PDB file of C-alpha atoms and ligand atoms in Angstrom:
ATOM      1  CA  MET K   1      -0.100  -0.038  -0.196  1.00 52.00           C
ATOM      2  CA  GLN K   2       1.405   3.693  -0.755  1.00 84.00           C
ATOM      3  CA  ASN K   3      -0.443   5.183   1.758  1.00 95.00           C
ATOM      4  CA  VAL K   4       1.613   6.693   4.370  1.00 96.00           C
ATOM      5  CA  ALA K   5       0.732   8.441   7.828  1.00 97.00           C
ATOM      6  CA  SER K   6       0.621  12.024   7.569  1.00 98.00           C
ATOM      7  CA  GLU K   7      -0.253  14.473  10.299  1.00 98.00           C
ATOM      8  CA  VAL K   8      -2.840  17.013   7.959  1.00 98.00           C
ATOM      9  CA  ASP K   9      -5.966  15.126   7.207  1.00 98.00           C
ATOM     10  CA  PHE K  10      -8.613  17.101   5.040  1.00 98.00           C
ATOM     11  CA  HIS K  11     -11.500  14.617   4.523  1.00 98.00           C
ATOM     12  CA  LEU K  12     -13.138  13.149   7.427  1.00 98.00           C
ATOM     13  CA  HIS K  13     -16.973  12.000   8.758  1.00 98.00           C
ATOM     14  CA  THR K  14     -18.367  11.751  11.731  1.00 98.00           C
ATOM     15  CA  THR K  15     -22.128  10.446  12.617  1.00 98.00           C
ATOM     16  CA  ALA K  16     -23.254  13.946  12.023  1.00 98.00           C
ATOM     17  CA  SER K  17     -23.842  12.020   8.321  1.00 98.00           C
ATOM     18  CA  ASP K  18     -22.580   8.384   7.626  1.00 98.00           C
ATOM     19  CA  GLY K  19     -19.529   8.130   9.704  1.00 98.00           C
ATOM     20  CA  GLU K  20     -19.320   5.715  12.309  1.00 97.00           C
ATOM     21  CA  LEU K  21     -17.506   7.869  14.974  1.00 98.00           C
ATOM     22  CA  THR K  22     -19.397  10.768  17.036  1.00 98.00           C
ATOM     23  CA  PRO K  23     -17.650  13.589  16.473  1.00 98.00           C
ATOM     24  CA  THR K  24     -15.446  13.663  19.981  1.00 98.00           C
ATOM     25  CA  GLU K  25     -14.681  10.454  19.418  1.00 98.00           C
ATOM     26  CA  LEU K  26     -13.139  11.483  15.836  1.00 98.00           C
ATOM     27  CA  VAL K  27     -10.989  13.950  18.021  1.00 98.00           C
ATOM     28  CA  GLU K  28      -9.920  10.999  20.006  1.00 98.00           C
ATOM     29  CA  ALA K  29      -8.996   9.311  16.986  1.00 98.00           C
ATOM     30  CA  ALA K  30      -7.075  11.766  15.677  1.00 98.00           C
ATOM     31  CA  VAL K  31      -4.952  12.295  18.846  1.00 98.00           C
ATOM     32  CA  GLN K  32      -4.429   8.667  18.676  1.00 98.00           C
ATOM     33  CA  ALA K  33      -3.248   8.573  15.138  1.00 98.00           C
ATOM     34  CA  GLY K  34      -0.817  11.904  15.580  1.00 98.00           C
ATOM     35  CA  VAL K  35      -3.349  13.716  12.959  1.00 98.00           C
ATOM     36  CA  THR K  36      -2.396  17.167  14.307  1.00 98.00           C
ATOM     37  CA  TRP K  37      -4.641  19.161  11.446  1.00 98.00           C
ATOM     38  CA  LEU K  38      -7.582  17.934  10.090  1.00 98.00           C
ATOM     39  CA  ALA K  39     -11.221  19.250   8.151  1.00 99.00           C
ATOM     40  CA  VAL K  40     -14.565  17.697   9.266  1.00 99.00           C
ATOM     41  CA  THR K  41     -16.367  17.288   6.008  1.00 99.00           C
ATOM     42  CA  ASP K  42     -19.629  15.703   6.460  1.00 98.00           C
ATOM     43  CA  HIS K  43     -22.176  15.307   3.841  1.00 98.00           C
ATOM     44  CA  ASP K  44     -23.702  18.705   3.494  1.00 98.00           C
ATOM     45  CA  THR K  45     -23.612  19.309   7.056  1.00 98.00           C
ATOM     46  CA  VAL K  46     -21.204  21.275   9.350  1.00 98.00           C
ATOM     47  CA  ALA K  47     -23.376  19.934  12.752  1.00 98.00           C
ATOM     48  CA  ALA K  48     -20.020  18.332  13.944  1.00 98.00           C
ATOM     49  CA  VAL K  49     -17.824  21.788  14.136  1.00 98.00           C
ATOM     50  CA  PRO K  50     -19.244  23.110  17.149  1.00 98.00           C
ATOM     51  CA  GLU K  51     -18.373  19.939  19.335  1.00 97.00           C
ATOM     52  CA  MET K  52     -15.125  19.245  17.662  1.00 98.00           C
ATOM     53  CA  GLN K  53     -13.305  22.832  18.633  1.00 97.00           C
ATOM     54  CA  ALA K  54     -13.113  23.381  22.362  1.00 95.00           C
ATOM     55  CA  LEU K  55     -11.751  19.102  21.978  1.00 97.00           C
ATOM     56  CA  CYS K  56      -9.246  20.348  19.423  1.00 98.00           C
ATOM     57  CA  SER K  57      -7.858  23.300  20.659  1.00 97.00           C
ATOM     58  CA  HIS K  58      -7.209  21.368  24.171  1.00 97.00           C
ATOM     59  CA  ASN K  59      -5.583  18.964  22.341  1.00 98.00           C
ATOM     60  CA  GLY K  60      -2.882  20.800  20.197  1.00 97.00           C
ATOM     61  CA  ILE K  61      -5.192  19.745  17.082  1.00 98.00           C
ATOM     62  CA  THR K  62      -5.895  22.384  14.521  1.00 98.00           C
ATOM     63  CA  LEU K  63      -9.132  22.200  13.037  1.00 98.00           C
ATOM     64  CA  VAL K  64     -10.664  23.452   9.507  1.00 98.00           C
ATOM     65  CA  ALA K  65     -14.674  23.563   9.342  1.00 98.00           C
ATOM     66  CA  GLY K  66     -15.428  21.748   6.799  1.00 98.00           C
ATOM     67  CA  VAL K  67     -18.632  19.831   4.742  1.00 99.00           C
ATOM     68  CA  GLU K  68     -18.459  17.731   1.720  1.00 99.00           C
ATOM     69  CA  ILE K  69     -21.605  18.929  -0.722  1.00 99.00           C
ATOM     70  CA  SER K  70     -23.184  17.081  -3.532  1.00 98.00           C
ATOM     71  CA  SER K  71     -23.482  18.826  -6.416  1.00 98.00           C
ATOM     72  CA  ARG K  72     -24.345  17.853 -10.233  1.00 98.00           C
ATOM     73  CA  TRP K  73     -22.915  17.947 -13.382  1.00 98.00           C
ATOM     74  CA  GLN K  74     -23.363  16.605 -16.586  1.00 96.00           C
ATOM     75  CA  SER K  75     -25.408  14.069 -14.899  1.00 92.00           C
ATOM     76  CA  GLN K  76     -22.669  12.938 -12.582  1.00 95.00           C
ATOM     77  CA  ASP K  77     -22.983  13.046  -9.308  1.00 96.00           C
ATOM     78  CA  ILE K  78     -19.884  15.051  -8.056  1.00 98.00           C
ATOM     79  CA  HIS K  79     -18.742  15.920  -4.357  1.00 98.00           C
ATOM     80  CA  VAL K  80     -17.350  19.324  -3.491  1.00 99.00           C
ATOM     81  CA  VAL K  81     -15.564  19.878  -0.441  1.00 99.00           C
ATOM     82  CA  GLY K  82     -15.305  23.203   1.353  1.00 99.00           C
ATOM     83  CA  LEU K  83     -12.668  23.783   3.132  1.00 99.00           C
ATOM     84  CA  GLY K  84     -12.367  27.048   6.227  1.00 98.00           C
ATOM     85  CA  VAL K  85     -16.231  27.837   5.998  1.00 98.00           C
ATOM     86  CA  ASP K  86     -17.630  30.452   7.590  1.00 98.00           C
ATOM     87  CA  ILE K  87     -20.440  28.076   9.279  1.00 98.00           C
ATOM     88  CA  GLY K  88     -22.753  30.515  10.634  1.00 97.00           C
ATOM     89  CA  GLN K  89     -22.977  32.664   7.271  1.00 98.00           C
ATOM     90  CA  PRO K  90     -26.554  32.445   7.034  1.00 98.00           C
ATOM     91  CA  HIS K  91     -27.252  32.207   2.891  1.00 98.00           C
ATOM     92  CA  PHE K  92     -24.716  29.460   3.809  1.00 98.00           C
ATOM     93  CA  LYS K  93     -26.891  28.121   6.398  1.00 98.00           C
ATOM     94  CA  ASP K  94     -29.838  28.008   3.948  1.00 98.00           C
ATOM     95  CA  HIS K  95     -27.979  26.232   1.602  1.00 98.00           C
ATOM     96  CA  LEU K  96     -27.119  23.213   3.745  1.00 98.00           C
ATOM     97  CA  ALA K  97     -30.687  22.977   4.975  1.00 98.00           C
ATOM     98  CA  ALA K  98     -32.060  22.738   1.528  1.00 98.00           C
ATOM     99  CA  GLN K  99     -29.428  19.952   0.797  1.00 98.00           C
ATOM    100  CA  MET K 100     -30.758  18.140   3.617  1.00 98.00           C
ATOM    101  CA  GLN K 101     -34.748  18.879   2.291  1.00 98.00           C
ATOM    102  CA  ARG K 102     -33.593  16.924  -1.092  1.00 98.00           C
ATOM    103  CA  ARG K 103     -31.773  14.140   0.754  1.00 98.00           C
ATOM    104  CA  ARG K 104     -34.923  13.820   3.316  1.00 98.00           C
ATOM    105  CA  LEU K 105     -37.078  13.473   0.091  1.00 98.00           C
ATOM    106  CA  ARG K 106     -34.155  11.181  -1.303  1.00 98.00           C
ATOM    107  CA  ALA K 107     -34.684   8.959   1.445  1.00 98.00           C
ATOM    108  CA  LEU K 108     -38.369   8.395   1.616  1.00 98.00           C
ATOM    109  CA  ALA K 109     -38.499   8.225  -2.448  1.00 98.00           C
ATOM    110  CA  MET K 110     -35.861   5.264  -1.702  1.00 98.00           C
ATOM    111  CA  GLY K 111     -37.865   3.521   0.682  1.00 98.00           C
ATOM    112  CA  GLU K 112     -40.811   3.701  -0.962  1.00 98.00           C
ATOM    113  CA  ARG K 113     -39.205   1.461  -4.114  1.00 98.00           C
ATOM    114  CA  LEU K 114     -38.012  -0.749  -1.490  1.00 98.00           C
ATOM    115  CA  GLU K 115     -41.444  -1.211  -0.465  1.00 98.00           C
ATOM    116  CA  LYS K 116     -42.271  -1.726  -3.739  1.00 98.00           C
ATOM    117  CA  LEU K 117     -39.695  -4.530  -4.275  1.00 97.00           C
ATOM    118  CA  GLY K 118     -41.316  -6.356  -1.173  1.00 97.00           C
ATOM    119  CA  ILE K 119     -38.946  -5.035   1.571  1.00 98.00           C
ATOM    120  CA  GLN K 120     -41.097  -3.225   4.619  1.00 97.00           C
ATOM    121  CA  GLY K 121     -39.942  -0.832   6.520  1.00 98.00           C
ATOM    122  CA  VAL K 122     -36.207   0.161   5.861  1.00 98.00           C
ATOM    123  CA  PHE K 123     -36.885   3.591   5.647  1.00 98.00           C
ATOM    124  CA  GLN K 124     -38.205   3.644   9.158  1.00 98.00           C
ATOM    125  CA  ALA K 125     -35.300   1.645  10.458  1.00 98.00           C
ATOM    126  CA  ALA K 126     -32.531   3.718   8.510  1.00 98.00           C
ATOM    127  CA  ALA K 127     -34.130   6.808   9.804  1.00 98.00           C
ATOM    128  CA  ALA K 128     -33.528   5.506  13.295  1.00 98.00           C
ATOM    129  CA  ILE K 129     -30.286   5.186  13.017  1.00 98.00           C
ATOM    130  CA  ALA K 130     -29.408   8.488  10.926  1.00 98.00           C
ATOM    131  CA  PRO K 131     -28.768  11.710  12.106  1.00 98.00           C
ATOM    132  CA  GLN K 132     -31.731  14.203  12.058  1.00 96.00           C
ATOM    133  CA  GLY K 133     -34.115  11.424  10.832  1.00 98.00           C
ATOM    134  CA  ILE K 134     -32.469  11.635   7.333  1.00 98.00           C
ATOM    135  CA  PRO K 135     -30.611   8.591   6.126  1.00 98.00           C
ATOM    136  CA  ALA K 136     -27.940   8.779   3.566  1.00 98.00           C
ATOM    137  CA  ARG K 137     -27.066   5.790   1.421  1.00 98.00           C
ATOM    138  CA  PRO K 138     -24.951   3.914   4.080  1.00 98.00           C
ATOM    139  CA  HIS K 139     -27.713   4.486   6.696  1.00 98.00           C
ATOM    140  CA  PHE K 140     -30.207   2.203   4.573  1.00 98.00           C
ATOM    141  CA  ALA K 141     -27.505  -0.310   3.506  1.00 98.00           C
ATOM    142  CA  GLN K 142     -26.970  -0.721   7.325  1.00 98.00           C
ATOM    143  CA  ALA K 143     -30.777  -1.295   7.806  1.00 98.00           C
ATOM    144  CA  LEU K 144     -31.141  -3.817   4.479  1.00 98.00           C
ATOM    145  CA  VAL K 145     -28.175  -5.731   6.841  1.00 98.00           C
ATOM    146  CA  ASP K 146     -30.096  -5.374  10.083  1.00 98.00           C
ATOM    147  CA  ALA K 147     -33.389  -6.985   8.700  1.00 97.00           C
ATOM    148  CA  GLY K 148     -31.440  -9.939   7.299  1.00 98.00           C
ATOM    149  CA  VAL K 149     -31.787  -8.688   3.573  1.00 98.00           C
ATOM    150  CA  CYS K 150     -28.353  -8.445   2.364  1.00 98.00           C
ATOM    151  CA  LYS K 151     -25.096  -9.764   4.122  1.00 98.00           C
ATOM    152  CA  ASP K 152     -23.119  -6.673   4.508  1.00 97.00           C
ATOM    153  CA  ARG K 153     -23.010  -2.927   3.256  1.00 97.00           C
ATOM    154  CA  LYS K 154     -21.304  -4.098   0.501  1.00 97.00           C
ATOM    155  CA  GLN K 155     -23.682  -6.112  -0.808  1.00 98.00           C
ATOM    156  CA  ALA K 156     -26.635  -3.802  -0.437  1.00 98.00           C
ATOM    157  CA  PHE K 157     -25.029  -1.013  -2.755  1.00 98.00           C
ATOM    158  CA  GLN K 158     -24.426  -3.767  -5.113  1.00 98.00           C
ATOM    159  CA  ARG K 159     -28.060  -5.393  -4.925  1.00 98.00           C
ATOM    160  CA  TYR K 160     -30.253  -2.043  -3.842  1.00 98.00           C
ATOM    161  CA  LEU K 161     -28.425   1.298  -3.792  1.00 98.00           C
ATOM    162  CA  ALA K 162     -25.289   2.296  -6.219  1.00 97.00           C
ATOM    163  CA  VAL K 163     -26.580   3.680  -9.203  1.00 95.00           C
ATOM    164  CA  ALA K 164     -28.618   2.359 -11.598  1.00 95.00           C
ATOM    165  CA  LYS K 165     -29.580  -0.477  -9.022  1.00 98.00           C
ATOM    166  CA  PRO K 166     -33.476  -0.827  -8.320  1.00 98.00           C
ATOM    167  CA  ALA K 167     -33.795   1.428  -4.758  1.00 98.00           C
ATOM    168  CA  TYR K 168     -31.103   4.105  -6.476  1.00 98.00           C
ATOM    169  CA  VAL K 169     -33.300   7.615  -6.565  1.00 97.00           C
ATOM    170  CA  LYS K 170     -31.405  10.290  -8.666  1.00 95.00           C
ATOM    171  CA  THR K 171     -31.382  13.816  -7.017  1.00 95.00           C
ATOM    172  CA  ASP K 172     -32.027  17.112  -8.126  1.00 94.00           C
ATOM    173  CA  TRP K 173     -28.772  18.153  -6.577  1.00 98.00           C
ATOM    174  CA  PRO K 174     -27.773  21.283  -7.175  1.00 98.00           C
ATOM    175  CA  GLU K 175     -25.189  22.181 -10.320  1.00 98.00           C
ATOM    176  CA  LEU K 176     -21.650  22.268  -9.410  1.00 98.00           C
ATOM    177  CA  GLU K 177     -20.717  25.825 -10.516  1.00 98.00           C
ATOM    178  CA  GLN K 178     -23.504  26.776  -7.977  1.00 98.00           C
ATOM    179  CA  VAL K 179     -22.082  24.695  -5.323  1.00 98.00           C
ATOM    180  CA  VAL K 180     -18.198  26.210  -5.772  1.00 98.00           C
ATOM    181  CA  ASN K 181     -19.937  29.620  -5.552  1.00 98.00           C
ATOM    182  CA  TRP K 182     -21.731  28.795  -2.001  1.00 98.00           C
ATOM    183  CA  ILE K 183     -18.447  28.028  -0.595  1.00 98.00           C
ATOM    184  CA  SER K 184     -16.602  30.888  -2.049  1.00 98.00           C
ATOM    185  CA  ALA K 185     -19.191  32.983  -0.338  1.00 98.00           C
ATOM    186  CA  ALA K 186     -19.282  31.746   2.487  1.00 98.00           C
ATOM    187  CA  GLY K 187     -15.061  32.250   2.755  1.00 98.00           C
ATOM    188  CA  GLY K 188     -13.997  28.426   2.100  1.00 98.00           C
ATOM    189  CA  VAL K 189     -11.826  26.874  -0.233  1.00 98.00           C
ATOM    190  CA  ALA K 190     -13.650  25.005  -2.826  1.00 98.00           C
ATOM    191  CA  VAL K 191     -11.757  21.254  -3.459  1.00 99.00           C
ATOM    192  CA  LEU K 192     -13.412  18.860  -5.769  1.00 99.00           C
ATOM    193  CA  ALA K 193     -13.179  15.772  -3.667  1.00 99.00           C
ATOM    194  CA  HIS K 194     -11.543  12.499  -5.333  1.00 98.00           C
ATOM    195  CA  PRO K 195     -11.798  13.112  -8.681  1.00 98.00           C
ATOM    196  CA  GLY K 196     -10.253   9.372  -9.023  1.00 97.00           C
ATOM    197  CA  ARG K 197     -13.401   7.972  -7.654  1.00 97.00           C
ATOM    198  CA  TYR K 198     -15.859   9.021 -10.932  1.00 97.00           C
ATOM    199  CA  LYS K 199     -14.827   6.029 -13.032  1.00 94.00           C
ATOM    200  CA  LEU K 200     -14.286   9.375 -15.806  1.00 97.00           C
ATOM    201  CA  THR K 201     -11.776   8.595 -18.563  1.00 96.00           C
ATOM    202  CA  ARG K 202      -8.945  10.636 -18.802  1.00 96.00           C
ATOM    203  CA  THR K 203     -10.642  13.036 -21.332  1.00 96.00           C
ATOM    204  CA  LYS K 204     -13.657  13.158 -19.120  1.00 97.00           C
ATOM    205  CA  LEU K 205     -12.200  14.112 -16.276  1.00 98.00           C
ATOM    206  CA  GLY K 206      -9.993  17.320 -17.471  1.00 97.00           C
ATOM    207  CA  ARG K 207     -13.472  18.346 -18.788  1.00 98.00           C
ATOM    208  CA  LEU K 208     -14.495  18.078 -15.194  1.00 98.00           C
ATOM    209  CA  VAL K 209     -11.770  20.190 -13.695  1.00 98.00           C
ATOM    210  CA  GLU K 210     -11.709  22.727 -16.985  1.00 98.00           C
ATOM    211  CA  ALA K 211     -15.298  23.673 -15.366  1.00 98.00           C
ATOM    212  CA  PHE K 212     -14.594  23.117 -11.691  1.00 98.00           C
ATOM    213  CA  CYS K 213     -11.661  25.665 -12.789  1.00 98.00           C
ATOM    214  CA  ALA K 214     -13.816  28.025 -14.390  1.00 98.00           C
ATOM    215  CA  ALA K 215     -16.663  27.812 -11.619  1.00 97.00           C
ATOM    216  CA  GLY K 216     -13.975  29.236  -9.390  1.00 98.00           C
ATOM    217  CA  GLY K 217     -12.727  26.032  -7.787  1.00 98.00           C
ATOM    218  CA  GLN K 218      -9.364  26.433  -6.652  1.00 98.00           C
ATOM    219  CA  CYS K 219      -8.455  22.976  -5.281  1.00 98.00           C
ATOM    220  CA  LEU K 220      -8.058  19.375  -6.256  1.00 98.00           C
ATOM    221  CA  GLU K 221      -7.909  16.433  -3.501  1.00 98.00           C
ATOM    222  CA  VAL K 222      -4.944  14.974  -4.892  1.00 98.00           C
ATOM    223  CA  ALA K 223      -3.635  12.839  -2.106  1.00 98.00           C
ATOM    224  CA  VAL K 224      -6.985  10.721  -1.518  1.00 97.00           C
ATOM    225  CA  ALA K 225      -6.738   6.892   0.465  1.00 96.00           C
ATOM    226  CA  THR K 226      -8.762   5.184  -2.270  1.00 95.00           C
ATOM    227  CA  HIS K 227      -6.327   6.995  -5.624  1.00 96.00           C
ATOM    228  CA  SER K 228      -3.681   4.624  -7.186  1.00 96.00           C
ATOM    229  CA  PRO K 229      -0.224   6.260  -7.452  1.00 96.00           C
ATOM    230  CA  ASP K 230      -0.678   6.563 -11.133  1.00 96.00           C
ATOM    231  CA  MET K 231      -4.070   8.793 -10.412  1.00 97.00           C
ATOM    232  CA  VAL K 232      -2.084  10.949  -7.856  1.00 98.00           C
ATOM    233  CA  GLN K 233       0.622  11.635 -10.842  1.00 97.00           C
ATOM    234  CA  TYR K 234      -2.284  12.478 -13.117  1.00 98.00           C
ATOM    235  CA  LEU K 235      -4.155  14.780 -11.009  1.00 98.00           C
ATOM    236  CA  ALA K 236      -0.800  16.310  -9.320  1.00 98.00           C
ATOM    237  CA  GLY K 237       0.100  17.386 -13.214  1.00 98.00           C
ATOM    238  CA  LEU K 238      -3.868  18.320 -13.667  1.00 98.00           C
ATOM    239  CA  CYS K 239      -2.765  20.836 -10.417  1.00 98.00           C
ATOM    240  CA  VAL K 240       0.239  22.262 -12.491  1.00 98.00           C
ATOM    241  CA  LYS K 241      -1.871  22.681 -15.790  1.00 98.00           C
ATOM    242  CA  PHE K 242      -4.451  24.451 -14.129  1.00 97.00           C
ATOM    243  CA  GLY K 243      -2.809  26.388 -11.014  1.00 98.00           C
ATOM    244  CA  LEU K 244      -4.671  24.312  -8.305  1.00 98.00           C
ATOM    245  CA  TYR K 245      -3.808  23.942  -4.547  1.00 98.00           C
ATOM    246  CA  ALA K 246      -3.489  20.451  -3.756  1.00 98.00           C
ATOM    247  CA  SER K 247      -5.535  18.391  -0.962  1.00 98.00           C
ATOM    248  CA  GLN K 248      -4.930  15.736   0.794  1.00 98.00           C
ATOM    249  CA  GLY K 249      -7.833  13.294   3.136  1.00 98.00           C
ATOM    250  CA  SER K 250      -8.342   9.973   3.707  1.00 98.00           C
ATOM    251  CA  ASP K 251     -12.458  10.177   3.829  1.00 98.00           C
ATOM    252  CA  TYR K 252     -12.426   8.081   6.752  1.00 98.00           C
ATOM    253  CA  HIS K 253     -15.385   7.052   7.677  1.00 98.00           C
ATOM    254  CA  GLY K 254     -15.083   5.072  10.757  1.00 98.00           C
ATOM    255  CA  PRO K 255     -13.044   1.315  12.059  1.00 97.00           C
ATOM    256  CA  SER K 256     -15.527  -0.738  10.077  1.00 94.00           C
ATOM    257  CA  MET K 257     -14.015  -0.153   6.754  1.00 92.00           C
ATOM    258  CA  ARG K 258     -10.379  -1.095   7.725  1.00 93.00           C
ATOM    259  CA  TRP K 259      -8.949  -0.292   4.552  1.00 91.00           C
ATOM    260  CA  VAL K 260      -9.348   3.183   4.863  1.00 97.00           C
ATOM    261  CA  GLN K 261      -7.426   4.660   8.069  1.00 97.00           C
ATOM    262  CA  LEU K 262      -7.320   8.047   9.328  1.00 98.00           C
ATOM    263  CA  GLY K 263      -5.011  10.133   8.570  1.00 98.00           C
ATOM    264  CA  LYS K 264      -3.188   8.061   5.909  1.00 98.00           C
ATOM    265  CA  MET K 265      -3.278   8.188   2.152  1.00 98.00           C
ATOM    266  CA  PRO K 266      -0.737   8.499  -0.302  1.00 98.00           C
ATOM    267  CA  PRO K 267       2.271  11.589   0.146  1.00 97.00           C
ATOM    268  CA  LEU K 268       1.364  14.682  -2.125  1.00 97.00           C
ATOM    269  CA  PRO K 269       3.417  15.398  -4.982  1.00 97.00           C
ATOM    270  CA  SER K 270       6.144  17.631  -4.650  1.00 97.00           C
ATOM    271  CA  CYS K 271       4.978  19.726  -7.308  1.00 97.00           C
ATOM    272  CA  CYS K 272       1.799  20.487  -5.634  1.00 97.00           C
ATOM    273  CA  ARG K 273       1.078  23.672  -3.805  1.00 98.00           C
ATOM    274  CA  PRO K 274      -0.740  22.388  -0.700  1.00 98.00           C
ATOM    275  CA  VAL K 275      -3.500  23.955   0.103  1.00 98.00           C
ATOM    276  CA  ARG K 276      -2.433  24.069   3.713  1.00 98.00           C
ATOM    277  CA  ASP K 277      -1.025  27.023   2.806  1.00 98.00           C
ATOM    278  CA  ILE K 278      -3.949  28.888   2.128  1.00 98.00           C
ATOM    279  CA  LEU K 279      -5.804  28.080   5.190  1.00 98.00           C
TER     280      LEU K 279
HETATM  281  P1  AMP V 301     -25.142   9.464   0.113  1.00 91.91           P
HETATM  282  O1  AMP V 301     -24.626  10.964  -0.139  1.00 91.91           O
HETATM  283  O2  AMP V 301     -26.736   9.321   0.747  1.00 91.91           O
HETATM  284  O3  AMP V 301     -25.544   9.369  -1.809  1.00 91.91           O
HETATM  285  O4  AMP V 301     -24.145   8.507   0.350  1.00 91.91           O
HETATM  286  C1  AMP V 301     -22.786   8.384  -0.304  1.00 91.91           C
HETATM  287  C2  AMP V 301     -21.993   7.553   0.541  1.00 91.91           C
HETATM  288  O5  AMP V 301     -21.921   6.223   0.607  1.00 91.91           O
HETATM  289  C3  AMP V 301     -20.673   7.882   0.089  1.00 91.91           C
HETATM  290  O6  AMP V 301     -19.923   8.935   0.738  1.00 91.91           O
HETATM  291  C4  AMP V 301     -20.189   6.345   0.670  1.00 91.91           C
HETATM  292  O7  AMP V 301     -19.736   6.752   2.319  1.00 91.91           O
HETATM  293  C5  AMP V 301     -20.943   5.682   0.603  1.00 91.91           C
HETATM  294  N1  AMP V 301     -20.540   4.686  -0.084  1.00 91.91           N
HETATM  295  C6  AMP V 301     -21.052   5.418  -2.042  1.00 91.91           C
HETATM  296  N2  AMP V 301     -21.160   4.115  -2.741  1.00 91.91           N
HETATM  297  C7  AMP V 301     -20.566   2.984  -2.165  1.00 91.91           C
HETATM  298  C8  AMP V 301     -20.393   1.736  -2.342  1.00 91.91           C
HETATM  299  N3  AMP V 301     -20.335   1.206  -3.548  1.00 91.91           N
HETATM  300  N4  AMP V 301     -20.059   0.672  -0.873  1.00 91.91           N
HETATM  301  C9  AMP V 301     -20.027   1.256   0.317  1.00 91.91           C
HETATM  302  N5  AMP V 301     -20.621   2.718   0.154  1.00 91.91           N
HETATM  303  C10 AMP V 301     -20.381   3.693  -0.965  1.00 91.91           C
HETATM  304 MN1   MN V 302     -20.126   8.994   2.864  1.00 91.91          MN
HETATM  305 MN1   MN V 303     -17.369  11.759  -0.991  1.00 91.91          MN
HETATM  306 MN1   MN V 304     -16.617  12.135   1.918  1.00 91.91          MN
END
């Protein structure tokens, strides 16, 4: 594995979205892992930030208020991380509230799909284990496992929840450009999340980065735990070509996904300008 331990991790989830650790437990895990600079980046929410602030400063950890927002570009779901956002900004709060409403409606529609397939009560079970009663797909996956329908969460995605599977519901996420604008207007740095995970050809990936750049995006997530060494090099090249900063993050969701560890990711290539320089 090319992943190495780093003191910097700018992509992390908690129980405020689909992570397994509470915000407090995540800070404790960061201390254990020797991470001293972290960004919490839950899906479409900044709810974990206040709980983590005092605890991070008590432990000598620099906390970056972050978020991972779902967007749309050419009918693809694209995630945009915002680093250093002002979580109290009224417009930004409204945008995130609207995202949660989209998530709520999508979850209800997913529950209906499953009912039509003869699988009852999954929305209720998923809502019961989800923050604010608004389940993301991993909560549905867990509910399908708990109900004995699937043997593990991976199978739940493969059979029901992944793109184009029977319980998948296409969501009307805002355009990539809008999401970049929300983040910039809230004083944050917009980062194109895990560009290597969208299964795009290199030509299309180049076009995505161009569109992201034109929208005002400033940074690519280059060093991601699940990126291959080739992908890291390719993205580093795109950063140089487009004058973008580079970010690094594990996209850690908790201990049950053993192949992703907090603070572990490929090293950032030396040609990259690290995003930490502007945070
Ligand atoms: P959502 O934001 O509700 O669409 O859920 C997306 C989340 O589900 C991602 O952030 C991952 O944590 C998880 N996920 C997506 N695809 C898979 C998959 N094929 N297997 C397991 N987890 C997945
Ligand atoms: Mn997730
Ligand atoms: Mn993501
Ligand atoms: Mn993530």
